[in-house]
């Protein structure tokens, strides 16, 4: 069974066109040049499709890192193992 | 009075076409299979004034709209263009024209059939890439030959030509009728080692040639060569390329009537273009291939040219008909890329284009279907079985 961490990694790699070796869970928005305004929309749709969670527009716009995404999902009963 | 000549590769058909060209009366070259019923062709011809019923000819084209139209040329004007093509493409040493395109396609008709007819050279009509072995046998046999292709045939050609095989008999290799296959130029030079490879641009309404240059004269395949003598370009406020040519069509007829083309009339080629320096033009794509998406001007020709740096297989774009907002483009690849090749394509998109330029999906199919003229057939593409390899999430 694919873990939520792996699902999120796969989603971010696909949405932001990252290569596997440049991805890390410590990445911030500033480090991903493709995390632009349309990227935010794409990320929000992808999270809804993958985890069933709907970011509010304000939440989506305020995301500043991969850790922020995990925090919001964890707080909404979507577990991420360490 | 127009006579009707049916397209065909048989000797009788070719003789009939030669007689029609040499006769005083006008004629229409009807493609096989005919794109319209005989009654509709007769109706189109009734729209034409009496002055066009002698010394003229007509070619049927479906154009970009899919609606057949009859493009009328004057024999003496097209013969003058053939002389200009002969001079600019340096065709004097060519002894045989090997046809791999439909005879009724204006590019093949003028650059090969009519050139061979007027210059008393051999014309060998082949089945093209529908019978690659027959085409290759002809190229091996015919010395000092001219071959005319469209760029989208090259991936197919590469698939049929064994590694290291060469065709030294071909001394002129022309491309027109779509984007020039710049990414394959080195392979073409190796495969046709004695050929002058020529980048041509035109359209059926120009019958057909507007610009000619050696392929090696410029690395950007979208940059057009010098105009044929006497022709002119202009760009409309909407960015569309238009031309006037002393060799172009004199009338266009369809179901609704005929439009006569005067010497002062500008005719749109259907391409978007820009003037890059005095007298030099760069294509941005077909009218339907240039559109706004999230405020960005997307040129599919520019995208395709750039992606050639990352992918050497077949590729084509089509517009997603299910999209309800901005037009959206889908990239179709063939054959299916492996993971490394796919990553290379994605990295290329990320490195060179902002997100609105990225296709909404990247798909793979066993083949990219081509139309009769050798261009990707967008209607047939949408009927294909396709695998989605990557997609945008909105």
CSV table of C-alpha atoms in Angstrom, one decimal:
chain,number,residue,atom,x,y,z
A,1,UNK,CA,0.0,0.0,0.0
A,2,UNK,CA,1.4,3.4,-0.9
A,3,UNK,CA,1.9,5.7,2.1
A,4,UNK,CA,0.6,9.2,2.2
A,5,UNK,CA,4.1,10.5,2.2
A,6,UNK,CA,4.8,8.7,-1.1
A,7,UNK,CA,1.5,9.9,-2.5
A,8,UNK,CA,2.3,13.5,-1.7
A,9,UNK,CA,5.8,13.2,-3.1
A,10,UNK,CA,4.4,11.7,-6.3
A,11,UNK,CA,1.9,14.5,-6.5
A,12,UNK,CA,4.4,17.3,-6.0
A,13,UNK,CA,6.9,15.8,-8.4
A,14,UNK,CA,4.2,15.7,-11.0
A,15,UNK,CA,2.6,19.1,-10.4
A,16,UNK,CA,5.9,21.0,-10.2
A,17,UNK,CA,7.8,18.9,-12.7
A,18,UNK,CA,10.5,18.0,-10.2
A,19,UNK,CA,12.9,15.2,-10.6
A,20,UNK,CA,13.0,12.5,-7.9
A,21,UNK,CA,16.4,13.4,-6.8
A,22,UNK,CA,15.7,17.1,-6.3
A,23,UNK,CA,12.6,16.4,-4.2
A,24,UNK,CA,12.7,16.6,-0.4
A,25,UNK,CA,10.1,17.1,2.3
A,26,UNK,CA,12.1,20.1,3.5
A,27,UNK,CA,11.5,22.1,0.3
A,28,UNK,CA,10.0,25.6,0.5
A,29,UNK,CA,7.9,27.4,-2.0
A,30,UNK,CA,10.9,29.8,-2.7
A,31,UNK,CA,13.0,26.8,-3.8
A,32,UNK,CA,10.5,25.6,-6.4
A,33,UNK,CA,10.2,28.1,-9.3
A,34,UNK,CA,7.3,26.2,-10.8
A,35,UNK,CA,5.2,26.8,-7.6
A,36,UNK,CA,3.6,29.8,-9.2
A,37,UNK,CA,0.0,31.0,-9.1
A,38,UNK,CA,-1.2,28.3,-11.5
A,39,UNK,CA,0.9,25.8,-9.7
A,40,UNK,CA,-1.1,26.6,-6.5
A,41,UNK,CA,-4.3,25.8,-8.4
A,42,UNK,CA,-2.8,22.6,-9.7
A,43,UNK,CA,-1.6,21.6,-6.3
A,44,UNK,CA,-5.0,22.3,-4.7
A,45,UNK,CA,-6.8,20.2,-7.3
A,46,UNK,CA,-4.2,17.4,-6.9
A,47,UNK,CA,-4.6,17.3,-3.1
A,48,UNK,CA,-8.3,17.1,-3.5
A,49,UNK,CA,-8.0,14.3,-6.0
A,50,UNK,CA,-5.4,12.4,-4.0
A,51,UNK,CA,-6.4,13.0,-0.4
A,52,UNK,CA,-10.0,14.2,-0.6
A,53,UNK,CA,-9.1,17.4,1.2
A,54,UNK,CA,-10.2,20.8,-0.2
A,55,UNK,CA,-7.9,23.7,0.5
A,56,UNK,CA,-9.6,27.0,0.9
A,57,UNK,CA,-8.3,29.6,-1.5
A,58,UNK,CA,-6.7,31.4,1.5
A,59,UNK,CA,-5.0,28.2,2.7
A,60,UNK,CA,-3.7,27.4,-0.8
A,61,UNK,CA,-2.3,30.8,-1.3
A,62,UNK,CA,-0.6,30.8,2.1
A,63,UNK,CA,1.2,27.5,1.7
A,64,UNK,CA,4.9,28.3,1.9
A,65,UNK,CA,6.5,24.8,2.1
A,66,UNK,CA,5.9,21.1,1.8
A,67,UNK,CA,5.8,21.0,5.6
A,68,UNK,CA,2.8,23.4,5.5
A,69,UNK,CA,0.9,21.0,3.3
A,70,UNK,CA,1.6,18.1,5.6
A,71,UNK,CA,0.6,20.1,8.7
A,72,UNK,CA,-2.7,21.1,7.2
A,73,UNK,CA,-3.5,17.5,6.0
A,74,UNK,CA,-2.4,16.0,9.4
A,75,UNK,CA,-4.6,18.5,11.2
A,76,UNK,CA,-7.5,17.2,9.1
A,77,UNK,CA,-7.1,13.6,10.0
A,78,UNK,CA,-4.9,12.6,7.1
A,79,UNK,CA,-1.9,10.9,8.8
A,80,UNK,CA,1.7,11.3,7.7
A,81,UNK,CA,4.1,9.0,9.4
A,82,UNK,CA,7.5,10.5,10.3
B,1,UNK,CA,-15.2,24.9,-70.2
B,2,UNK,CA,-13.2,22.9,-67.7
B,3,UNK,CA,-12.2,19.3,-68.3
B,4,UNK,CA,-11.8,17.0,-65.4
B,5,UNK,CA,-8.5,15.0,-65.0
B,6,UNK,CA,-8.5,12.3,-62.4
B,7,UNK,CA,-5.3,12.0,-60.4
B,8,UNK,CA,-3.4,8.7,-60.8
B,9,UNK,CA,0.1,7.3,-61.1
B,10,UNK,CA,-0.6,5.2,-64.2
B,11,UNK,CA,0.9,6.2,-67.5
B,12,UNK,CA,-2.5,6.8,-69.1
B,13,UNK,CA,-3.5,9.2,-66.3
B,14,UNK,CA,-0.1,11.1,-66.5
B,15,UNK,CA,-0.5,11.4,-70.3
B,16,UNK,CA,-4.0,12.7,-69.9
B,17,UNK,CA,-2.7,15.3,-67.4
B,18,UNK,CA,0.1,16.4,-69.8
B,19,UNK,CA,-2.4,16.8,-72.6
B,20,UNK,CA,-4.7,18.8,-70.4
B,21,UNK,CA,-1.9,21.2,-69.4
B,22,UNK,CA,-0.8,21.6,-73.0
B,23,UNK,CA,-4.4,22.2,-74.3
B,24,UNK,CA,-6.0,25.6,-74.6
B,25,UNK,CA,-8.9,24.6,-72.4
B,26,UNK,CA,-8.8,24.8,-68.6
B,27,UNK,CA,-8.9,21.7,-66.4
B,28,UNK,CA,-9.4,20.6,-62.9
B,29,UNK,CA,-7.1,17.9,-61.4
B,30,UNK,CA,-9.4,15.8,-59.2
B,31,UNK,CA,-7.8,14.0,-56.3
B,32,UNK,CA,-8.5,10.3,-55.8
B,33,UNK,CA,-10.6,9.6,-53.8
B,34,UNK,CA,-12.5,12.8,-54.8
B,35,UNK,CA,-13.3,14.9,-51.8
B,36,UNK,CA,-16.7,15.9,-53.2
B,37,UNK,CA,-19.5,14.7,-55.4
B,38,UNK,CA,-19.3,15.5,-59.1
B,39,UNK,CA,-22.3,17.7,-58.8
B,40,UNK,CA,-20.7,19.9,-56.3
B,41,UNK,CA,-17.6,20.4,-58.5
B,42,UNK,CA,-19.8,21.3,-61.4
B,43,UNK,CA,-21.6,23.8,-59.2
B,44,UNK,CA,-18.3,25.4,-58.2
B,45,UNK,CA,-17.2,25.7,-61.8
B,46,UNK,CA,-20.4,27.5,-62.8
B,47,UNK,CA,-19.3,30.4,-60.4
B,48,UNK,CA,-16.2,31.0,-62.5
B,49,UNK,CA,-16.3,33.7,-65.2
B,50,UNK,CA,-15.9,32.7,-68.9
B,51,UNK,CA,-12.3,34.1,-69.0
B,52,UNK,CA,-11.1,31.4,-66.7
B,53,UNK,CA,-12.4,28.6,-68.9
B,54,UNK,CA,-9.3,28.7,-71.1
B,55,UNK,CA,-5.6,28.7,-70.2
B,56,UNK,CA,-6.2,28.0,-66.5
B,57,UNK,CA,-6.3,25.0,-64.2
B,58,UNK,CA,-7.8,24.1,-60.8
B,59,UNK,CA,-6.7,22.2,-57.8
B,60,UNK,CA,-9.1,21.1,-55.1
B,61,UNK,CA,-8.0,21.6,-51.5
B,62,UNK,CA,-9.8,21.0,-48.3
B,63,UNK,CA,-7.8,23.8,-46.6
B,64,UNK,CA,-7.7,24.2,-42.8
B,65,UNK,CA,-11.5,24.3,-42.6
B,66,UNK,CA,-12.1,20.9,-44.1
B,67,UNK,CA,-14.5,22.4,-46.7
B,68,UNK,CA,-13.4,21.8,-50.2
B,69,UNK,CA,-12.5,24.7,-52.3
B,70,UNK,CA,-11.2,25.0,-55.8
B,71,UNK,CA,-8.1,27.1,-56.3
B,72,UNK,CA,-7.7,28.4,-59.9
B,73,UNK,CA,-4.3,29.2,-61.4
B,74,UNK,CA,-3.3,30.6,-64.8
B,75,UNK,CA,-1.0,28.2,-66.6
B,76,UNK,CA,1.4,30.9,-67.8
B,77,UNK,CA,1.8,32.4,-64.3
B,78,UNK,CA,2.5,28.9,-62.8
B,79,UNK,CA,4.9,28.1,-65.6
B,80,UNK,CA,6.7,31.4,-64.7
B,81,UNK,CA,6.9,30.2,-61.1
B,82,UNK,CA,8.4,26.9,-62.2
B,83,UNK,CA,11.1,28.8,-64.0
B,84,UNK,CA,11.8,30.8,-60.7
B,85,UNK,CA,11.8,27.5,-58.7
B,86,UNK,CA,14.2,26.0,-61.2
B,87,UNK,CA,16.5,28.9,-60.8
B,88,UNK,CA,16.3,29.2,-57.0
B,89,UNK,CA,16.5,25.5,-56.3
B,90,UNK,CA,19.3,25.1,-58.9
B,91,UNK,CA,17.5,22.2,-60.6
B,92,UNK,CA,19.4,22.2,-63.9
B,93,UNK,CA,21.4,19.0,-63.1
B,94,UNK,CA,18.2,17.2,-61.9
B,95,UNK,CA,17.2,14.4,-64.4
B,96,UNK,CA,14.3,12.8,-62.6
B,97,UNK,CA,11.5,13.9,-60.2
B,98,UNK,CA,10.6,11.1,-57.8
B,99,UNK,CA,7.1,11.8,-56.4
B,100,UNK,CA,6.3,10.6,-52.9
B,101,UNK,CA,3.4,13.0,-52.4
B,102,UNK,CA,0.0,13.1,-54.0
B,103,UNK,CA,0.0,14.5,-57.5
B,104,UNK,CA,-2.9,16.8,-56.8
B,105,UNK,CA,-1.1,18.4,-53.8
B,106,UNK,CA,0.0,21.8,-55.1
B,107,UNK,CA,3.5,21.3,-53.8
B,108,UNK,CA,3.9,18.0,-55.7
B,109,UNK,CA,2.0,19.2,-58.7
B,110,UNK,CA,4.1,22.4,-59.3
B,111,UNK,CA,7.5,21.5,-57.9
B,112,UNK,CA,7.6,18.0,-59.4
B,113,UNK,CA,5.0,17.2,-62.0
B,114,UNK,CA,4.9,20.5,-63.8
B,115,UNK,CA,8.6,21.1,-63.4
B,116,UNK,CA,9.4,17.7,-65.0
B,117,UNK,CA,6.8,18.3,-67.7
B,118,UNK,CA,8.1,21.8,-68.7
B,119,UNK,CA,11.8,20.8,-68.5
B,120,UNK,CA,11.3,17.5,-70.2
B,121,UNK,CA,12.6,15.4,-67.3
B,122,UNK,CA,11.5,12.0,-66.1
B,123,UNK,CA,8.7,11.9,-63.6
B,124,UNK,CA,8.4,8.7,-61.5
B,125,UNK,CA,5.2,8.6,-59.5
B,126,UNK,CA,5.6,6.3,-56.5
B,127,UNK,CA,3.2,5.3,-53.7
B,128,UNK,CA,5.5,7.2,-51.3
B,129,UNK,CA,5.8,5.9,-47.8
B,130,UNK,CA,2.8,3.7,-48.4
B,131,UNK,CA,5.3,1.5,-50.2
B,132,UNK,CA,8.7,2.3,-48.8
B,133,UNK,CA,10.5,-0.5,-50.5
B,134,UNK,CA,9.2,0.7,-53.9
B,135,UNK,CA,10.2,4.2,-53.1
B,136,UNK,CA,13.7,3.2,-52.0
B,137,UNK,CA,14.2,1.0,-55.2
B,138,UNK,CA,13.3,4.0,-57.3
B,139,UNK,CA,15.7,6.3,-55.4
B,140,UNK,CA,18.5,3.7,-55.9
B,141,UNK,CA,17.7,3.5,-59.6
B,142,UNK,CA,17.1,7.1,-60.7
B,143,UNK,CA,20.3,9.1,-61.0
B,144,UNK,CA,20.3,12.8,-60.2
B,145,UNK,CA,16.9,12.8,-58.7
B,146,UNK,CA,14.7,15.4,-56.9
B,147,UNK,CA,12.6,14.3,-54.0
B,148,UNK,CA,9.9,16.4,-52.3
B,149,UNK,CA,8.7,15.6,-48.8
B,150,UNK,CA,6.8,17.2,-45.9
B,151,UNK,CA,8.5,17.3,-42.6
B,152,UNK,CA,6.1,15.1,-40.8
B,153,UNK,CA,7.1,12.2,-43.1
B,154,UNK,CA,10.6,12.2,-41.7
B,155,UNK,CA,9.9,10.1,-38.5
B,156,UNK,CA,8.2,7.5,-40.7
B,157,UNK,CA,11.1,7.6,-43.2
B,158,UNK,CA,13.6,7.2,-40.3
B,159,UNK,CA,11.7,4.1,-39.2
B,160,UNK,CA,12.0,2.5,-42.6
B,161,UNK,CA,15.6,3.4,-43.5
B,162,UNK,CA,18.1,0.9,-42.1
B,163,UNK,CA,21.0,2.4,-40.2
B,164,UNK,CA,23.7,3.6,-42.5
B,165,UNK,CA,21.6,3.3,-45.7
B,166,UNK,CA,22.2,6.2,-48.1
B,167,UNK,CA,20.5,7.5,-51.2
B,168,UNK,CA,23.3,9.3,-53.1
B,169,UNK,CA,21.2,9.6,-56.2
B,170,UNK,CA,19.0,12.3,-54.7
B,171,UNK,CA,20.7,15.6,-55.4
B,172,UNK,CA,17.7,17.9,-54.4
B,173,UNK,CA,15.6,17.2,-51.3
B,174,UNK,CA,12.8,19.7,-50.8
B,175,UNK,CA,10.6,20.2,-47.7
B,176,UNK,CA,7.4,22.2,-47.6
B,177,UNK,CA,3.8,21.9,-46.4
B,178,UNK,CA,4.6,22.1,-42.7
B,179,UNK,CA,7.4,22.7,-40.2
B,180,UNK,CA,10.8,22.0,-41.5
B,181,UNK,CA,12.3,18.9,-39.7
B,182,UNK,CA,15.3,20.8,-38.3
B,183,UNK,CA,16.0,18.2,-35.6
B,184,UNK,CA,16.5,15.6,-38.3
B,185,UNK,CA,18.7,17.7,-40.6
B,186,UNK,CA,21.9,15.9,-39.7
B,187,UNK,CA,20.3,12.5,-40.3
B,188,UNK,CA,18.9,13.8,-43.6
B,189,UNK,CA,22.4,15.0,-44.6
B,190,UNK,CA,23.9,11.6,-43.8
B,191,UNK,CA,21.1,9.7,-45.6
B,192,UNK,CA,21.0,11.9,-48.7
B,193,UNK,CA,24.8,12.8,-48.8
B,194,UNK,CA,24.7,14.5,-52.2
B,195,UNK,CA,21.5,16.4,-51.8
B,196,UNK,CA,21.0,20.1,-51.5
B,197,UNK,CA,18.3,20.2,-48.8
B,198,UNK,CA,15.9,23.0,-49.3
B,199,UNK,CA,13.5,24.8,-46.9
B,200,UNK,CA,10.4,26.0,-48.8
B,201,UNK,CA,7.3,27.9,-47.6
B,202,UNK,CA,4.0,28.6,-49.4
B,203,UNK,CA,0.4,27.7,-49.5
B,204,UNK,CA,-2.1,26.4,-52.0
B,205,UNK,CA,-3.4,29.9,-52.8
B,206,UNK,CA,0.2,30.9,-53.7
B,207,UNK,CA,0.3,27.8,-56.1
B,208,UNK,CA,2.3,27.2,-54.0
B,209,UNK,CA,5.7,28.7,-53.5
B,210,UNK,CA,6.5,31.9,-51.6
B,211,UNK,CA,10.0,31.5,-50.1
B,212,UNK,CA,13.0,29.2,-50.8
B,213,UNK,CA,16.3,28.9,-48.9
B,214,UNK,CA,18.9,26.2,-48.3
B,215,UNK,CA,18.1,24.4,-45.1
B,216,UNK,CA,21.6,25.2,-43.7
B,217,UNK,CA,21.2,28.9,-44.2
B,218,UNK,CA,19.5,29.3,-40.8
B,219,UNK,CA,19.2,27.1,-37.7
B,220,UNK,CA,15.7,28.3,-36.8
B,221,UNK,CA,13.3,26.3,-39.0
B,222,UNK,CA,10.6,29.0,-38.5
B,223,UNK,CA,12.6,31.6,-40.3
B,224,UNK,CA,11.6,31.9,-43.9
B,225,UNK,CA,14.0,32.3,-46.8
B,226,UNK,CA,13.9,35.1,-49.4
B,227,UNK,CA,10.7,35.5,-51.4
B,228,UNK,CA,10.3,34.3,-54.9
B,229,UNK,CA,10.9,37.2,-57.4
B,230,UNK,CA,8.0,39.7,-57.4
B,231,UNK,CA,6.1,38.3,-54.3
B,232,UNK,CA,5.5,40.3,-51.2
B,233,UNK,CA,4.6,39.7,-47.5
B,234,UNK,CA,2.7,41.8,-45.0
B,235,UNK,CA,1.5,41.1,-41.5
B,236,UNK,CA,-2.0,42.1,-40.4
B,237,UNK,CA,-2.9,43.8,-37.1
B,238,UNK,CA,-3.9,40.4,-35.9
B,239,UNK,CA,-0.4,39.0,-36.7
B,240,UNK,CA,-1.4,37.0,-39.7
B,241,UNK,CA,0.9,36.6,-42.6
B,242,UNK,CA,-0.5,37.7,-46.0
B,243,UNK,CA,1.1,37.7,-49.5
B,244,UNK,CA,0.8,39.0,-53.0
B,245,UNK,CA,2.4,37.0,-55.7
B,246,UNK,CA,2.5,37.3,-59.5
B,247,UNK,CA,2.3,33.5,-59.6
B,248,UNK,CA,-0.5,33.0,-57.2
B,249,UNK,CA,-4.1,31.8,-57.7
B,250,UNK,CA,-6.4,34.1,-59.7
B,251,UNK,CA,-9.7,32.8,-58.2
B,252,UNK,CA,-11.0,30.6,-55.5
B,253,UNK,CA,-14.4,28.9,-55.8
B,254,UNK,CA,-16.5,27.0,-53.3
B,255,UNK,CA,-20.1,26.0,-52.8
B,256,UNK,CA,-21.1,29.6,-52.2
B,257,UNK,CA,-19.5,31.3,-55.2
B,258,UNK,CA,-16.1,32.5,-56.6
B,259,UNK,CA,-13.7,35.2,-55.4
B,260,UNK,CA,-11.5,36.7,-58.0
B,261,UNK,CA,-8.0,37.7,-56.8
B,262,UNK,CA,-6.6,40.9,-58.2
B,263,UNK,CA,-2.9,41.9,-58.3
B,264,UNK,CA,-3.4,44.3,-55.4
B,265,UNK,CA,-5.2,41.8,-53.1
B,266,UNK,CA,-3.5,40.5,-50.0
B,267,UNK,CA,-4.2,36.8,-49.3
B,268,UNK,CA,-3.7,35.3,-45.8
B,269,UNK,CA,-1.6,32.2,-45.7
B,270,UNK,CA,-3.3,31.0,-42.5
B,271,UNK,CA,0.0,31.4,-40.5
B,272,UNK,CA,0.8,33.8,-37.7
B,273,UNK,CA,4.2,35.4,-38.2
B,274,UNK,CA,6.5,38.2,-37.1
B,275,UNK,CA,9.0,40.5,-38.9
B,276,UNK,CA,12.3,39.8,-37.3
B,277,UNK,CA,14.5,42.1,-39.4
B,278,UNK,CA,14.2,44.0,-42.6
B,279,UNK,CA,12.6,41.5,-45.0
B,280,UNK,CA,13.0,38.5,-42.8
B,281,UNK,CA,9.9,36.7,-41.4
B,282,UNK,CA,9.5,34.1,-38.7
B,283,UNK,CA,6.5,31.8,-38.5
B,284,UNK,CA,4.7,31.5,-35.2
B,285,UNK,CA,2.3,28.7,-36.3
B,286,UNK,CA,-0.9,28.0,-38.1
B,287,UNK,CA,-3.8,30.3,-37.3
B,288,UNK,CA,-5.4,27.5,-35.2
B,289,UNK,CA,-2.0,26.7,-33.6
B,290,UNK,CA,-1.5,30.2,-32.1
B,291,UNK,CA,-3.9,31.1,-29.2
B,292,UNK,CA,-4.0,32.7,-25.8
B,293,UNK,CA,-4.0,30.6,-22.7
B,294,UNK,CA,-4.0,32.3,-19.3
B,295,UNK,CA,-3.0,35.5,-21.0
B,296,UNK,CA,0.1,34.0,-22.7
B,297,UNK,CA,0.4,33.7,-26.5
B,298,UNK,CA,1.0,30.0,-27.2
B,299,UNK,CA,2.6,29.0,-30.5
B,300,UNK,CA,2.4,25.2,-31.0
B,301,UNK,CA,5.1,25.5,-33.7
B,302,UNK,CA,7.5,27.1,-31.2
B,303,UNK,CA,6.7,24.5,-28.6
B,304,UNK,CA,7.2,21.7,-31.1
B,305,UNK,CA,10.5,23.1,-32.3
B,306,UNK,CA,11.8,23.4,-28.8
B,307,UNK,CA,10.7,20.0,-27.7
B,308,UNK,CA,12.7,18.5,-30.6
B,309,UNK,CA,15.7,19.2,-28.4
B,310,UNK,CA,14.4,16.7,-25.8
B,311,UNK,CA,12.5,14.1,-27.9
B,312,UNK,CA,13.5,12.6,-31.3
B,313,UNK,CA,10.4,10.5,-31.8
B,314,UNK,CA,7.1,11.5,-33.4
B,315,UNK,CA,5.2,14.3,-31.8
B,316,UNK,CA,2.1,16.3,-32.6
B,317,UNK,CA,-0.2,18.7,-30.8
B,318,UNK,CA,-4.0,18.7,-30.9
B,319,UNK,CA,-6.4,21.0,-29.2
B,320,UNK,CA,-8.5,19.4,-26.4
B,321,UNK,CA,-12.1,19.6,-27.6
B,322,UNK,CA,-13.5,19.0,-24.2
B,323,UNK,CA,-12.0,22.1,-22.7
B,324,UNK,CA,-14.6,24.7,-21.8
B,325,UNK,CA,-12.4,27.7,-21.1
B,326,UNK,CA,-9.2,28.7,-22.8
B,327,UNK,CA,-8.1,26.5,-25.6
B,328,UNK,CA,-5.9,23.7,-24.3
B,329,UNK,CA,-3.3,21.8,-26.1
B,330,UNK,CA,-2.3,18.1,-25.7
B,331,UNK,CA,1.1,16.7,-26.7
B,332,UNK,CA,1.0,13.3,-28.4
B,333,UNK,CA,4.1,11.3,-28.6
B,334,UNK,CA,4.9,8.1,-30.5
B,335,UNK,CA,6.4,5.7,-29.7
B,336,UNK,CA,5.7,5.7,-26.0
B,337,UNK,CA,8.8,7.2,-24.2
B,338,UNK,CA,10.5,5.3,-21.4
B,339,UNK,CA,10.8,6.9,-18.0
B,340,UNK,CA,14.1,8.6,-18.7
B,341,UNK,CA,12.8,10.1,-22.0
B,342,UNK,CA,9.7,11.3,-20.3
B,343,UNK,CA,11.7,12.9,-17.5
B,344,UNK,CA,13.8,14.7,-20.2
B,345,UNK,CA,10.7,16.1,-21.8
B,346,UNK,CA,9.2,17.3,-18.5
B,347,UNK,CA,12.5,18.9,-17.5
B,348,UNK,CA,12.7,20.6,-20.8
B,349,UNK,CA,9.2,22.0,-20.4
B,350,UNK,CA,10.0,23.3,-16.9
B,351,UNK,CA,13.4,24.8,-18.0
B,352,UNK,CA,12.1,26.6,-21.1
B,353,UNK,CA,8.4,27.4,-20.6
B,354,UNK,CA,6.1,28.8,-17.9
B,355,UNK,CA,3.1,26.7,-16.9
B,356,UNK,CA,0.5,28.1,-19.4
B,357,UNK,CA,2.7,26.8,-22.2
B,358,UNK,CA,2.8,23.3,-20.8
B,359,UNK,CA,0.3,21.0,-22.5
B,360,UNK,CA,-2.7,20.0,-20.4
B,361,UNK,CA,-1.8,16.3,-21.0
B,362,UNK,CA,1.1,14.4,-22.5
B,363,UNK,CA,-0.2,11.2,-24.2
B,364,UNK,CA,1.4,8.3,-26.1
B,365,UNK,CA,0.0,6.3,-29.0
B,366,UNK,CA,1.4,3.6,-31.2
B,367,UNK,CA,1.4,6.0,-34.2
B,368,UNK,CA,0.6,9.5,-35.2
B,369,UNK,CA,-1.9,9.3,-38.1
B,370,UNK,CA,-1.1,11.6,-41.0
B,371,UNK,CA,-3.4,13.2,-43.5
B,372,UNK,CA,-3.1,12.6,-47.2
B,373,UNK,CA,-0.6,15.5,-47.4
B,374,UNK,CA,1.5,13.9,-44.7
B,375,UNK,CA,0.5,16.3,-41.9
B,376,UNK,CA,-0.7,15.1,-38.5
B,377,UNK,CA,-4.5,14.4,-38.8
B,378,UNK,CA,-6.1,15.9,-35.7
B,379,UNK,CA,-9.4,14.3,-36.3
B,380,UNK,CA,-7.9,10.8,-36.6
B,381,UNK,CA,-5.7,11.5,-33.6
B,382,UNK,CA,-8.8,11.9,-31.4
B,383,UNK,CA,-10.1,8.5,-32.5
B,384,UNK,CA,-6.8,6.8,-31.5
B,385,UNK,CA,-6.2,4.7,-28.4
B,386,UNK,CA,-4.0,6.9,-26.3
B,387,UNK,CA,-2.3,6.5,-22.9
B,388,UNK,CA,-2.1,9.6,-20.6
B,389,UNK,CA,1.5,9.9,-19.4
B,390,UNK,CA,1.2,13.2,-17.5
B,391,UNK,CA,-1.5,15.8,-17.0
B,392,UNK,CA,-2.0,19.2,-15.5
B,393,UNK,CA,-4.3,19.1,-12.5
B,394,UNK,CA,-6.6,21.9,-13.6
